[in-house]
Coordinates of C-alpha atoms in Angstrom, one line a residue:
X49 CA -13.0 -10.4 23.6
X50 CA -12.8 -12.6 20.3
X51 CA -10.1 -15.5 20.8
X52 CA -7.7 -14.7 17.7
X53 CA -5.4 -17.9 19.3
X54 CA -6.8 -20.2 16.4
X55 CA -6.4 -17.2 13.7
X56 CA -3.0 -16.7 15.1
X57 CA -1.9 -20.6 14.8
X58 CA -3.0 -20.6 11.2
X59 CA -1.3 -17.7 10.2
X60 CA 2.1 -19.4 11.7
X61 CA 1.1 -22.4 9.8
X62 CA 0.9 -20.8 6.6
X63 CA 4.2 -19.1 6.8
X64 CA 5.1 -22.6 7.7
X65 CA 3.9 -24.3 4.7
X66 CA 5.2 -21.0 2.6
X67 CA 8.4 -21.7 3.9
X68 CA 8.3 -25.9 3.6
X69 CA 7.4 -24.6 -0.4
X70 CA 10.0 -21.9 -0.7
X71 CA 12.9 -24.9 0.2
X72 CA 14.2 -23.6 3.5
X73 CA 17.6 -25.6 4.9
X74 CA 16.9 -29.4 5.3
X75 CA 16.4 -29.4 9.0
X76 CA 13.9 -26.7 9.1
X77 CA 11.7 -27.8 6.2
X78 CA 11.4 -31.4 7.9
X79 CA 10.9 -29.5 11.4
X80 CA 7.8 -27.6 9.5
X81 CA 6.6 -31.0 7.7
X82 CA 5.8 -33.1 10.8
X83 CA 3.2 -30.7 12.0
X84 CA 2.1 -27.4 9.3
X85 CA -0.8 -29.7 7.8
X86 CA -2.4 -31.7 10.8
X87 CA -3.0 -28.2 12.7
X88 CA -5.1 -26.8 10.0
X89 CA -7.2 -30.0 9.9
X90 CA -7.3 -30.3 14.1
X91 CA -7.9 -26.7 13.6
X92 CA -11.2 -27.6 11.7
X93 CA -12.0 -29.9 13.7
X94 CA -11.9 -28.0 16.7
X95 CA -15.0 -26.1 15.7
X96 CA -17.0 -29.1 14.3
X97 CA -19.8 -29.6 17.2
X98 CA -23.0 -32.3 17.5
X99 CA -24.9 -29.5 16.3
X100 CA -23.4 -29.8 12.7
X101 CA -24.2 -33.6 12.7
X102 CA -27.8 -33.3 13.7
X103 CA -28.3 -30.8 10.7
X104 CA -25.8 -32.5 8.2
X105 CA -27.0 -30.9 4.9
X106 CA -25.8 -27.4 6.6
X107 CA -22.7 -28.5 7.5
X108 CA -21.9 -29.8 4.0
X109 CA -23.0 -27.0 2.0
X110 CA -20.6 -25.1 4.0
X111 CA -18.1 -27.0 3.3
X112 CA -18.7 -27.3 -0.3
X113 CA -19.1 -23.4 -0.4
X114 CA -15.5 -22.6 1.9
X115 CA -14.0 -25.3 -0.2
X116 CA -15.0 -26.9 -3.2
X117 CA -16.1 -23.6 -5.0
X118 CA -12.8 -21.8 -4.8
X119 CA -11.2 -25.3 -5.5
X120 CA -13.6 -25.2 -8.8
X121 CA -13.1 -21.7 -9.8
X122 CA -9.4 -21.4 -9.3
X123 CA -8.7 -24.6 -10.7
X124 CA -10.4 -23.3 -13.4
X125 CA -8.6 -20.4 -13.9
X126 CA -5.0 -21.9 -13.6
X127 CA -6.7 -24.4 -16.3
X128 CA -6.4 -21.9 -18.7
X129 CA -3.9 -20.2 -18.0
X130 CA -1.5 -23.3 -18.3
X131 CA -0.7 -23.0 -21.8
X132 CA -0.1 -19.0 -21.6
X133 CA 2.3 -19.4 -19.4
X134 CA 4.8 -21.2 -21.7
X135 CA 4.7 -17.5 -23.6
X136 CA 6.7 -16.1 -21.0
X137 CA 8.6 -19.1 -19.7
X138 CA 6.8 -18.8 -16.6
X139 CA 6.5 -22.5 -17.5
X140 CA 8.5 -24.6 -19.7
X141 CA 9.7 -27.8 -20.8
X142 CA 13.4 -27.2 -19.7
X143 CA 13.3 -26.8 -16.0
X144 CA 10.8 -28.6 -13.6
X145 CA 11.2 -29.9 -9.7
X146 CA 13.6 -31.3 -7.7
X147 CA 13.5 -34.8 -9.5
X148 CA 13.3 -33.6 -12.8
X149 CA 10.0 -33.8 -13.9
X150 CA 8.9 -30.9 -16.4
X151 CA 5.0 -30.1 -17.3
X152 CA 4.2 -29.6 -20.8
X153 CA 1.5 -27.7 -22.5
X154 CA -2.1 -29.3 -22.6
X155 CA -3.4 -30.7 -26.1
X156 CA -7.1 -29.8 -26.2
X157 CA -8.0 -33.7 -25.1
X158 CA -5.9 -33.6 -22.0
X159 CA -7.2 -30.2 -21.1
X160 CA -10.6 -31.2 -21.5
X161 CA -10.2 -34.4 -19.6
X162 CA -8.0 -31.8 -16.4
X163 CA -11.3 -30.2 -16.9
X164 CA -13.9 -33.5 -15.9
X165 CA -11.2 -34.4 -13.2
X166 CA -11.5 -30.4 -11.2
X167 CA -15.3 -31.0 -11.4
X168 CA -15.5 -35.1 -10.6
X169 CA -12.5 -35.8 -8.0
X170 CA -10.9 -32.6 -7.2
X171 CA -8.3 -33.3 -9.2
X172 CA -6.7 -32.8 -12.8
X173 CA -5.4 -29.1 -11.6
X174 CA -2.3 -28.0 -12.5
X175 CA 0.2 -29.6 -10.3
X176 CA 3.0 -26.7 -11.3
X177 CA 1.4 -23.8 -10.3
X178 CA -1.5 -24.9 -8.1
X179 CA 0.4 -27.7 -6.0
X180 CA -1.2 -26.4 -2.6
X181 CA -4.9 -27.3 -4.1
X182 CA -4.6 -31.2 -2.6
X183 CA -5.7 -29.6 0.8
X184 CA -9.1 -28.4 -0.3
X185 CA -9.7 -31.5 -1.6
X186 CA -8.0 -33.4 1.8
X187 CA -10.1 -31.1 4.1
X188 CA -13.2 -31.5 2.4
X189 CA -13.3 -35.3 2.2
X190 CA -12.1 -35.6 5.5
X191 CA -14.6 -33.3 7.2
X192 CA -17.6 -34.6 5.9
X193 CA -16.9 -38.3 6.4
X194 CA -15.9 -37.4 9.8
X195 CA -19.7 -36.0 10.1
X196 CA -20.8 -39.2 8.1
X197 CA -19.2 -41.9 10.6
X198 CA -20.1 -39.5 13.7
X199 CA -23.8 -39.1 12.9
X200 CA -23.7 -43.1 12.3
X201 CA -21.8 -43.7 15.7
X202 CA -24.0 -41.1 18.0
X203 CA -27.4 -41.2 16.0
X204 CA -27.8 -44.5 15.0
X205 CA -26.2 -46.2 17.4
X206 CA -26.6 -44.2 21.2
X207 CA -22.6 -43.8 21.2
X208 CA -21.3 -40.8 23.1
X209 CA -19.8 -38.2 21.0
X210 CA -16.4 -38.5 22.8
X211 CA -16.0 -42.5 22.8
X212 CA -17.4 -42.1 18.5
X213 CA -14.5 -39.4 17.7
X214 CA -11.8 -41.4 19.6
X215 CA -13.6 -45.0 17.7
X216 CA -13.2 -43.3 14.6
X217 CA -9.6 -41.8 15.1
X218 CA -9.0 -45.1 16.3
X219 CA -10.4 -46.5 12.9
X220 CA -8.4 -44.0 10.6
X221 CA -4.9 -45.5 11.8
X222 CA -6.4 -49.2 11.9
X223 CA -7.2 -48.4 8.0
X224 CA -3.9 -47.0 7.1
X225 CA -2.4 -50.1 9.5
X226 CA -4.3 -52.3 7.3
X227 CA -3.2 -51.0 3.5
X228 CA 0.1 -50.7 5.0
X229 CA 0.6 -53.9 6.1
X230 CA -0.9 -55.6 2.6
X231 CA 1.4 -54.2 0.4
X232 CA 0.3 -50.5 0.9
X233 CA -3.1 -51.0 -0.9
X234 CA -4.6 -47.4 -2.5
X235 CA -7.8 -46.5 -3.0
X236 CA -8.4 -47.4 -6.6
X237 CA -10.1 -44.8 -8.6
X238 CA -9.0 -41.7 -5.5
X239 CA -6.3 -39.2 -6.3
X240 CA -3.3 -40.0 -4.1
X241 CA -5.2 -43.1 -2.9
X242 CA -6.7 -41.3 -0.3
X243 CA -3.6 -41.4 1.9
X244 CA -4.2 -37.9 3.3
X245 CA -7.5 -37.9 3.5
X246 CA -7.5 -40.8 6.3
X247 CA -4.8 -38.8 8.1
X248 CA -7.1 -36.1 7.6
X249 CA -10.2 -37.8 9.4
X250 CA -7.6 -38.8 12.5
X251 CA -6.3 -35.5 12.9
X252 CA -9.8 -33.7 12.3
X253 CA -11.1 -36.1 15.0
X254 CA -8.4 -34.9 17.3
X255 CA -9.5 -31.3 17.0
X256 CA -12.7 -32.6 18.1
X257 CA -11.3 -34.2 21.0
X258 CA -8.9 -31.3 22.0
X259 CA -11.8 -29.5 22.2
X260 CA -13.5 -31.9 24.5
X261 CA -10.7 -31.5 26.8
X262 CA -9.3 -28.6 26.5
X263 CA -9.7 -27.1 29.9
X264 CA -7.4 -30.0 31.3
X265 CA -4.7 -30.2 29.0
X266 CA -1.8 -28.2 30.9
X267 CA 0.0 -25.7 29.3
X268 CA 3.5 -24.3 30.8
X269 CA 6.3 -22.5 28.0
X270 CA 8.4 -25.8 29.7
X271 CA 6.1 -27.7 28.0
X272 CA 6.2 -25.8 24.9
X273 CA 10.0 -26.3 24.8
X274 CA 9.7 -30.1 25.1
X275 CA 7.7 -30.1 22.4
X276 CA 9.5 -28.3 20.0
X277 CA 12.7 -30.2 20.8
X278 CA 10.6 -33.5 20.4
X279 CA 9.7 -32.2 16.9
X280 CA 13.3 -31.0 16.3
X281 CA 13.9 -34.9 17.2
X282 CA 11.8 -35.8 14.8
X283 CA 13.3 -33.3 11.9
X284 CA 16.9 -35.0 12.8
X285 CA 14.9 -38.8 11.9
X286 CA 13.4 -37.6 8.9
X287 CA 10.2 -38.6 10.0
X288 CA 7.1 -38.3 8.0
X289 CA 4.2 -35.3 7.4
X290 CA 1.1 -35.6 5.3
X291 CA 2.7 -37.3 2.3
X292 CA 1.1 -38.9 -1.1
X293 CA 2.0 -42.4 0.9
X294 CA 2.9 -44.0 4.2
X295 CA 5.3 -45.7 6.0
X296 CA 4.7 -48.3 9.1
X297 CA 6.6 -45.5 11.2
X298 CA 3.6 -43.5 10.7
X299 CA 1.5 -45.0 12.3
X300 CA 3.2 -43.6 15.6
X301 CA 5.7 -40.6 14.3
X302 CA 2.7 -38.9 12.0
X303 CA 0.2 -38.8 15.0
X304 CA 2.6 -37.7 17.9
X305 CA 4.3 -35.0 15.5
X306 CA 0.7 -33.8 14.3
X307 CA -0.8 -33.2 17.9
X308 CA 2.7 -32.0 19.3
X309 CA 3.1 -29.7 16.8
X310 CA -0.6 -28.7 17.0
X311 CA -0.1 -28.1 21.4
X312 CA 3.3 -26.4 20.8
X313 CA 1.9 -23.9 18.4
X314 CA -1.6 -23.3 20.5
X315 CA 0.9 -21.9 23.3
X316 CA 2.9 -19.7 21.1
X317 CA -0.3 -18.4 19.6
X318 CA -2.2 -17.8 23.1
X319 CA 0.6 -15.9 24.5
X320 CA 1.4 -13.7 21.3
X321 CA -3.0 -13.1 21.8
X322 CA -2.8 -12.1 25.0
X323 CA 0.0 -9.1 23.4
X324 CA -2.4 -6.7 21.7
X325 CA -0.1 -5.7 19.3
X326 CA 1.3 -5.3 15.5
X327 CA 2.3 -9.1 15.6
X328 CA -0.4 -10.4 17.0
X329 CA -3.0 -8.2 14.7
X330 CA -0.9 -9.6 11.7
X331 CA -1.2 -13.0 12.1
X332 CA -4.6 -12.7 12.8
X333 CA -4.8 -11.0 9.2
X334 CA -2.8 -13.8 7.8
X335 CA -4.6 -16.7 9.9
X336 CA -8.4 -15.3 8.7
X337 CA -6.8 -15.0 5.0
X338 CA -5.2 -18.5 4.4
X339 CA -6.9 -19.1 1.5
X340 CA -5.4 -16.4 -0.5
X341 CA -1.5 -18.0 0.2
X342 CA -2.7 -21.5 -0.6
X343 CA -4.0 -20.1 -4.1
X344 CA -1.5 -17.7 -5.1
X345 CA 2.1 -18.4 -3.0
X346 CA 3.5 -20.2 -6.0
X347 CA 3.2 -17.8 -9.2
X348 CA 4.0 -14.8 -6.2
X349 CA 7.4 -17.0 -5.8
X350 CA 8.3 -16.2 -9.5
X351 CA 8.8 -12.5 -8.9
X352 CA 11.8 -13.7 -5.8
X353 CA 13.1 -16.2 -9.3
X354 CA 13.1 -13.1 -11.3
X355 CA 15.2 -11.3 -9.1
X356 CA 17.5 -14.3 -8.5
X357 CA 18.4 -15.1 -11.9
X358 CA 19.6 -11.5 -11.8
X359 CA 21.5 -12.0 -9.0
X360 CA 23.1 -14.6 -10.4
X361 CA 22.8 -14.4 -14.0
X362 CA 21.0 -17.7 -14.4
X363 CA 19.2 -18.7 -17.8
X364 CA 16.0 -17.2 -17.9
X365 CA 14.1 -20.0 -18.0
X366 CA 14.9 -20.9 -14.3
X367 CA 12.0 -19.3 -14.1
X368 CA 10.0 -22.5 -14.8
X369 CA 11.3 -24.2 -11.9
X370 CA 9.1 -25.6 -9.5
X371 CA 8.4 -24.6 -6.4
X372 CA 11.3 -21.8 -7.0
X373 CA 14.9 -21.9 -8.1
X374 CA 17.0 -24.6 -7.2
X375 CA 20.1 -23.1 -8.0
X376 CA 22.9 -22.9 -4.6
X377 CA 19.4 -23.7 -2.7
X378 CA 21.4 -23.1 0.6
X379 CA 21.5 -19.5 0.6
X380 CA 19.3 -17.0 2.4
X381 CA 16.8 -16.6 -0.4
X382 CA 14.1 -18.7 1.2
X383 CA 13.3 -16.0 3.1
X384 CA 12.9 -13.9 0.5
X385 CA 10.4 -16.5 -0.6
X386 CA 8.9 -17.0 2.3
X387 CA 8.0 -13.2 2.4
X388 CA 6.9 -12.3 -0.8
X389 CA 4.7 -15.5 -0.7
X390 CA 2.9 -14.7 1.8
X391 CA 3.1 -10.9 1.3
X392 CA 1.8 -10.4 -2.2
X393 CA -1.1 -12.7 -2.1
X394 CA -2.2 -10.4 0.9
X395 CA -1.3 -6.9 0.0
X396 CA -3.3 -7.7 -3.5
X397 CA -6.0 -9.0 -1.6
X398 CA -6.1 -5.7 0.8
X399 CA -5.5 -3.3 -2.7
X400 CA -8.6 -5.0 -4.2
X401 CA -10.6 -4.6 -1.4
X402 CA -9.5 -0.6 -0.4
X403 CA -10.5 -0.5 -4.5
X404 CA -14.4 -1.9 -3.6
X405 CA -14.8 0.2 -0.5
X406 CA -13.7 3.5 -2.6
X407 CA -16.5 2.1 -5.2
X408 CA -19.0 1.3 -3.5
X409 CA -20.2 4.6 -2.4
X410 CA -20.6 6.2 -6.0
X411 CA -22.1 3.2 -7.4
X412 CA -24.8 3.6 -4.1
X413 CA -24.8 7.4 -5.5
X414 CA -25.0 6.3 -9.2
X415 CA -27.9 3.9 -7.9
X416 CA -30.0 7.0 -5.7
X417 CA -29.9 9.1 -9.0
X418 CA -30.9 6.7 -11.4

């Protein structure tokens, strides 16, 4: 039988990050930030073997195809959409995020110049509508110097694979230790200055490595429960996830969160495999088709605004706000959020392709005429 477990963890990650966006009650959404983005990069690194370093131009055209084209082409998209969305107030220059920032619509210079950055750096998309891109980007970079520095370790070098993943796990922190401690030095010229892409290295690395040793890393649901109350610990301290930045505390916190949260939610997902049942078929559906949330949970949150404004009579232009309406945030329409963003993106996904599969067969009969 297939293992779903690794489908099944990302499709409770998602929901996680869907969640984080859709500003769930304080506690929770730091709960969900010390863990939802290391264990979709120890996820991919759990599948990265020797084999893809000894044939390195496979392993990056992969990654450029799973990543970098959809980054391209729906970066692209939102890119010209941005100004059409002021027509409906979808965006606007009343209402913006939590700290007050509002996005305006793009001259014909600074959309040209968004345009260079989606092709040159991964950047330059639109921040408002398309704030989950960073990861392709993250993931991407991460992965393939990952390969870089392992082929260099184990190739070049005669290092064993297990003693090169720890070095360069080992490295990642020593880097971040080392801007950190001179006056938290970014990486000129890198969006973000390639804060989460070193994180993204480490915890890549340590997909590697759980992988390595998988088979003698215990697993008990008592184990499962200490986790999560470490990680509700760690919620309580306000420590840190995968942020634009770092903090000395994360040079311990981010790591232990990252692989707890990653070991906590590996048990939850082998037991619910082991269940052949609706749940477990769902998140496998959800897990396989991440890629959808990460593109479209945002502009899916504006149908849950729409509804709210009516709920509460709110201007219309609450619309605009980013991630979704801030308005008595402490009520139960998070949830609401949560679902619909991760709903929509996947029932349009499943309507589009029910609409191929009925096609297909006349266009094969249109094609044995003709």
């Amino acid at each position: 039988m297939r293992n779903t477990s690794f489908s099944i963890a990302k499709g409770i990650a998602i929901i996680a990050m869907v969640a984080g966006h859709a500003e769930a009650p304080e506690l929770i959404t730091n709960f969900i930030y010390t863990w939802h983005m290391p264990l979709f990069f120890i996820t991919a690194g759990y599948f990265f073997t020797p084999r893809h370093a000894a044939d390195p131009w496979t392993f990056v055209s992969r990654r450029f195809k799973g990543l970098y084209l959809p980054f391209i082409t729906w970066s692209l998209v939102f890119l010209v959409l941005h100004n059409l969305w002021f027509q409906f107030d979808i965006l606007n220059e009343t209402y913006g995020n939590w700290t007050g920032g509002v996005t305006h619509p793009y001259s014909w210079k600074e959309a040209m110049t968004r345009l260079v950055m989606i092709f040159t750096s991964m950047s330059g998309y639109d921040e408002f509508m398309a704030g989950a891109f960073w990861f392709f980007r993250g993931l991407l970079v991460s992965s393939v110097l990952f390969m870089v520095l392992y082929r260099l370790l184990v190739a070049k070098n005669g290092i064993t694979p297990a003693r090169a993943t720890a070095l360069i796990c080992i490295g990642a922190v020593a880097f971040t230790a080392f801007r950190l401690f001179n006056g938290g030095i970014a990486v000129k010229g890198y969006p973000n200055g390639f804060w989460r892409e070193t994180w993204g290295i480490f915890f890549f690395g340590m997909g590697v490595i759980y992988r390595t040793y998988e088979p003698r890393i215990p697993r008990h649901w008592a184990l499962c429960l200490l986790y999560f109350g470490l990680l509700c610990g760690a919620a309580w301290l306000h420590l840190s996830g995968m942020n634009n930045g770092a903090k000395v505390r994360d040079l311990w916190s981010l790591p232990l969160t990252g692989c707890l949260g990653f070991l906590m939610v590996m048990y939850v997902s082998e037991v619910i495999a082991h269940k052949e049942n609706v749940l477990s078929r769902l998140l496998v559906f959800i897990g396989e088709n991440t890629l959808y949330v990460f593109i479209f949970h945002i502009i899916s949150f504006k149908l849950v605004s729409l509804a709210k404004i009516w709920w509460y009579g709110l201007d219309f232009c609450q619309i605009g706000c980013h991630m979704v309406i801030h308005y008595n945030h402490t009520d139960f329409f998070w949830v609401v959020y949560t679902v619909v963003g991760v709903a929509v993106p996947l029932v349009t996904l499943q309507g589009i392709r029910y609409l191929r599969r009925r096609r297909r067969p006349a266009v094969e009969a249109a094609t044995r005429l003709s």
